[in-house]
Amino acid sequence: AAGVIQSPRHLIKEKRETATLKCYPIPRHDTVYWYQQGPGQDPQFLISFYEKMQSDKGSIPDRFSAQQFSDYHSELNMSSLELGDSALYFCASGETGNSYEQYFGPGTRLTVT
Amino acid sequence: AQSVTQPDIHITVSEGASLELRCNYSYGATPYLFWYVQSPGQGLQLLLKYFSGDTLVQGIKGFEAEFKRSQSSFNLRKPSVHWSDAAEYFCAVGAGNTDKLIFGTGTRLQVFP
């Protein structure tokens, strides 16, 4: 079965650089969620999109932005990177009417040096 | 606000022994509850979920969980643990009019041969 695809899987950036993470949801899933998991931490919700509109927002820094495109893939843009942004970034997708059931991608490990 | 508590940070069991991982949630109404498993460096895999109905739910890999409203608990169980079950286990709640998941801090399971 198709799963959530995230790219890249690993990313190394320097402080103050920008990064773009991509997420391709499971086919027919119309909702995308982004989570950030710091080292030894639980995943923290960042933002979600339903039918290309932002549906909810968590503790996402103003330096981060995201959007969902017409093909339902999503991109998380991160600017002015800080050391504390080093984390595993998960994308999850879900289907309207299947409340809260989210399927997670393998994650993108971002390292900021 | 919704919250999830996993009281046990680290649990060690012998292979073949039974397992119970604790999860307590805070939410006024009936929540949507999930257990996810994460192997080192990997994504989150959904083990099982509770939305409504039968309070004992079966999941993948031989896991089950029981929803107890009176105790605000959703403990995960497995009658006989395998070495491959060693991983981090996260309990999560999805509730309210948003669709984000709120995770507990996780329980790291170690299995000895």
Short mmCIF file of C-alpha atoms in Angstrom, two decimals:
data_model
loop_
_atom_site.label_atom_id
_atom_site.label_comp_id
_atom_site.label_asym_id
_atom_site.label_seq_id
_atom_site.Cartn_x
_atom_site.Cartn_y
_atom_site.Cartn_z
CA ALA A 1 0.00 0.00 0.00
CA ALA A 2 1.15 3.51 -0.76
CA GLY A 3 2.50 5.48 2.16
CA VAL A 4 3.29 9.07 2.93
CA ILE A 5 6.43 10.22 1.16
CA GLN A 6 8.73 12.84 2.58
CA SER A 7 11.73 14.40 0.96
CA PRO A 8 14.48 14.82 1.61
CA ARG A 9 15.03 12.23 4.30
CA HIS A 10 18.05 14.03 5.66
CA LEU A 11 19.01 17.67 5.42
CA ILE A 12 21.95 19.57 6.81
CA LYS A 13 21.83 23.36 6.87
CA GLU A 14 23.76 26.13 8.50
CA LYS A 15 22.33 28.75 10.82
CA ARG A 16 20.34 31.46 9.08
CA GLU A 17 19.85 29.34 5.96
CA THR A 18 16.48 28.26 4.62
CA ALA A 19 15.07 24.79 4.16
CA THR A 20 12.09 23.35 2.32
CA LEU A 21 10.59 20.03 3.30
CA LYS A 22 8.16 18.23 1.05
CA CYS A 23 5.35 15.84 1.83
CA TYR A 24 3.32 13.69 -0.55
CA PRO A 25 0.22 12.27 1.16
CA ILE A 26 -1.35 8.89 0.61
CA PRO A 27 -3.52 8.98 -2.54
CA ARG A 28 -7.07 10.25 -1.84
CA HIS A 29 -6.03 11.73 1.49
CA ASP A 30 -7.04 15.38 1.56
CA THR A 31 -5.50 16.46 4.85
CA VAL A 32 -1.85 16.97 5.72
CA TYR A 33 -0.33 17.53 9.14
CA TRP A 34 3.18 18.60 10.11
CA TYR A 35 4.84 17.66 13.39
CA GLN A 36 8.24 18.43 14.87
CA GLN A 37 10.04 15.94 17.10
CA GLY A 38 13.09 17.20 18.93
CA PRO A 39 15.72 14.80 20.26
CA GLY A 40 14.17 12.60 22.92
CA GLN A 41 10.89 14.50 22.68
CA ASP A 42 7.36 13.65 21.67
CA PRO A 43 6.04 14.95 18.36
CA GLN A 44 4.62 18.45 18.54
CA PHE A 45 1.93 19.60 16.14
CA LEU A 46 2.94 22.47 13.87
CA ILE A 47 0.23 23.01 11.28
CA SER A 48 -2.38 21.22 9.20
CA PHE A 49 -4.14 21.69 5.89
CA TYR A 50 -7.45 20.47 4.55
CA GLU A 51 -8.29 20.92 0.88
CA LYS A 52 -5.39 23.33 0.48
CA MET A 53 -6.58 25.59 3.29
CA GLN A 54 -4.90 25.87 6.66
CA SER A 55 -7.12 24.04 9.14
CA ASP A 56 -5.20 24.32 12.39
CA LYS A 57 -2.03 25.83 13.72
CA GLY A 58 0.13 24.80 16.63
CA SER A 59 3.36 26.13 18.03
CA ILE A 60 4.87 26.92 14.66
CA PRO A 61 7.46 29.71 14.64
CA ASP A 62 6.78 32.74 12.49
CA ARG A 63 9.93 31.83 10.56
CA PHE A 64 8.13 28.75 9.28
CA SER A 65 5.41 28.71 6.68
CA ALA A 66 3.61 25.94 4.88
CA GLN A 67 1.11 25.36 2.17
CA GLN A 68 -0.79 22.59 0.45
CA PHE A 69 -0.90 22.49 -3.31
CA SER A 70 -3.59 21.46 -5.80
CA ASP A 71 -2.19 17.91 -5.97
CA TYR A 72 -2.43 17.80 -2.15
CA HIS A 73 1.28 17.67 -1.56
CA SER A 74 2.56 20.06 1.06
CA GLU A 75 5.75 21.99 1.67
CA LEU A 76 7.13 23.32 4.94
CA ASN A 77 9.38 26.31 4.45
CA MET A 78 11.77 27.21 7.20
CA SER A 79 13.82 30.40 7.15
CA SER A 80 16.52 31.91 9.35
CA LEU A 81 17.27 28.47 10.71
CA GLU A 82 18.42 28.17 14.30
CA LEU A 83 20.29 25.38 16.05
CA GLY A 84 17.11 24.59 17.96
CA ASP A 85 15.32 23.77 14.73
CA SER A 86 17.32 20.56 14.49
CA ALA A 87 14.70 17.86 14.73
CA LEU A 88 12.80 15.15 12.96
CA TYR A 89 9.94 16.64 10.96
CA PHE A 90 7.02 14.36 10.28
CA CYS A 91 4.28 14.74 7.80
CA ALA A 92 1.07 12.79 8.25
CA SER A 93 -1.93 12.49 6.01
CA GLY A 94 -5.55 11.69 6.64
CA GLU A 95 -8.90 11.43 4.94
CA THR A 96 -11.93 13.56 5.70
CA GLY A 97 -14.51 11.53 7.58
CA ASN A 98 -11.85 9.33 9.16
CA SER A 99 -11.40 11.67 12.08
CA TYR A 100 -7.95 12.00 13.49
CA GLU A 101 -6.61 8.81 11.88
CA GLN A 102 -3.27 10.01 10.62
CA TYR A 103 -0.66 8.05 8.77
CA PHE A 104 2.87 9.24 9.25
CA GLY A 105 5.71 9.49 6.79
CA PRO A 106 9.26 8.42 7.63
CA GLY A 107 10.25 11.95 8.54
CA THR A 108 12.91 14.40 7.47
CA ARG A 109 15.84 14.74 9.81
CA LEU A 110 17.01 18.33 9.77
CA THR A 111 20.35 19.17 11.27
CA VAL A 112 21.29 22.82 11.67
CA THR A 113 24.98 23.50 12.25
CA ALA B 1 -6.86 21.63 27.33
CA GLN B 2 -6.32 18.09 26.23
CA SER B 3 -3.26 16.30 27.50
CA VAL B 4 -1.74 12.85 27.61
CA THR B 5 0.40 11.38 30.35
CA GLN B 6 2.58 8.33 30.03
CA PRO B 7 3.90 7.75 33.54
CA ASP B 8 6.58 5.25 32.57
CA ILE B 9 9.55 6.70 30.74
CA HIS B 10 11.37 3.40 30.38
CA ILE B 11 10.21 -0.18 30.80
CA THR B 12 12.30 -3.32 30.58
CA VAL B 13 10.79 -6.77 30.14
CA SER B 14 12.04 -10.21 29.27
CA GLU B 15 11.10 -11.75 25.96
CA GLY B 16 7.91 -13.75 26.34
CA ALA B 17 6.70 -11.75 29.33
CA SER B 18 3.48 -9.80 29.30
CA LEU B 19 3.47 -6.05 28.83
CA GLU B 20 1.30 -3.15 29.88
CA LEU B 21 2.09 0.45 28.98
CA ARG B 22 0.09 3.08 30.77
CA CYS B 23 -1.60 6.09 29.26
CA ASN B 24 -3.86 8.63 30.93
CA TYR B 25 -5.60 11.42 29.11
CA SER B 26 -7.33 14.61 30.05
CA TYR B 27 -10.40 15.57 28.06
CA GLY B 28 -13.99 16.38 28.95
CA ALA B 29 -15.76 14.34 26.31
CA THR B 30 -15.00 10.99 24.74
CA PRO B 31 -11.64 11.36 23.06
CA TYR B 32 -10.17 9.69 20.05
CA LEU B 33 -7.22 7.68 21.35
CA PHE B 34 -4.26 6.18 19.57
CA TRP B 35 -1.12 4.20 20.20
CA TYR B 36 1.84 4.66 17.88
CA VAL B 37 5.16 2.83 17.84
CA GLN B 38 8.44 4.34 16.72
CA SER B 39 11.62 2.36 16.11
CA PRO B 40 14.90 4.29 16.33
CA GLY B 41 15.22 6.78 13.51
CA GLN B 42 11.93 5.66 12.02
CA GLY B 43 8.50 7.12 11.53
CA LEU B 44 5.41 6.55 13.64
CA GLN B 45 3.35 3.47 12.97
CA LEU B 46 -0.25 3.29 14.11
CA LEU B 47 -0.79 0.28 16.37
CA LEU B 48 -4.44 0.78 17.21
CA LYS B 49 -7.13 3.37 17.78
CA TYR B 50 -10.28 3.92 19.80
CA PHE B 51 -13.11 6.08 18.57
CA SER B 52 -16.23 4.58 20.15
CA GLY B 53 -17.96 1.28 20.80
CA ASP B 54 -16.17 -1.72 22.25
CA THR B 55 -13.72 -0.48 24.85
CA LEU B 56 -11.23 -3.27 24.13
CA VAL B 57 -9.58 -2.68 20.79
CA GLN B 58 -7.27 -4.96 18.90
CA GLY B 59 -4.35 -3.69 16.91
CA ILE B 60 -1.49 -4.91 14.83
CA LYS B 61 1.41 -7.04 16.03
CA GLY B 62 -0.70 -8.67 18.74
CA PHE B 63 -1.30 -5.48 20.73
CA GLU B 64 -4.56 -4.51 22.37
CA ALA B 65 -5.71 -1.58 24.45
CA GLU B 66 -8.59 -0.96 26.79
CA PHE B 67 -10.40 2.34 27.15
CA LYS B 68 -11.54 3.00 30.70
CA ARG B 69 -13.54 6.19 30.97
CA SER B 70 -13.72 6.06 34.77
CA GLN B 71 -9.94 6.05 34.98
CA SER B 72 -9.28 8.25 31.94
CA SER B 73 -6.93 5.55 30.76
CA PHE B 74 -6.05 3.77 27.55
CA ASN B 75 -3.42 1.22 28.48
CA LEU B 76 -1.64 -0.84 25.87
CA ARG B 77 -1.11 -4.56 26.45
CA LYS B 78 0.55 -7.52 24.86
CA PRO B 79 0.47 -11.01 26.35
CA SER B 80 3.91 -12.09 25.13
CA VAL B 81 6.57 -9.62 24.09
CA HIS B 82 9.00 -10.32 21.25
CA TRP B 83 12.48 -8.84 20.97
CA SER B 84 11.33 -6.94 17.88
CA ASP B 85 8.85 -5.00 20.03
CA ALA B 86 11.68 -2.94 21.49
CA ALA B 87 10.85 0.63 20.49
CA GLU B 88 9.34 3.89 21.70
CA TYR B 89 5.60 3.84 22.24
CA PHE B 90 3.48 6.98 22.10
CA CYS B 91 -0.06 7.40 23.26
CA ALA B 92 -1.96 10.21 21.55
CA VAL B 93 -5.32 11.91 21.79
CA GLY B 94 -7.23 13.73 19.09
CA ALA B 95 -10.10 15.76 20.40
CA GLY B 96 -12.13 18.90 20.16
CA ASN B 97 -12.83 20.77 16.98
CA THR B 98 -9.26 20.59 15.80
CA ASP B 99 -7.68 17.61 14.18
CA LYS B 100 -4.21 17.70 15.68
CA LEU B 101 -2.84 14.83 17.74
CA ILE B 102 -1.48 15.49 21.19
CA PHE B 103 1.17 13.00 22.14
CA GLY B 104 2.38 11.74 25.46
CA THR B 105 6.08 11.86 26.20
CA GLY B 106 6.51 8.25 25.20
CA THR B 107 7.62 5.03 26.87
CA ARG B 108 10.80 3.36 25.75
CA LEU B 109 10.47 -0.41 25.81
CA GLN B 110 13.55 -2.56 26.16
CA VAL B 111 13.30 -6.33 25.72
CA PHE B 112 15.85 -8.71 27.15
CA PRO B 113 16.33 -12.19 25.65
#
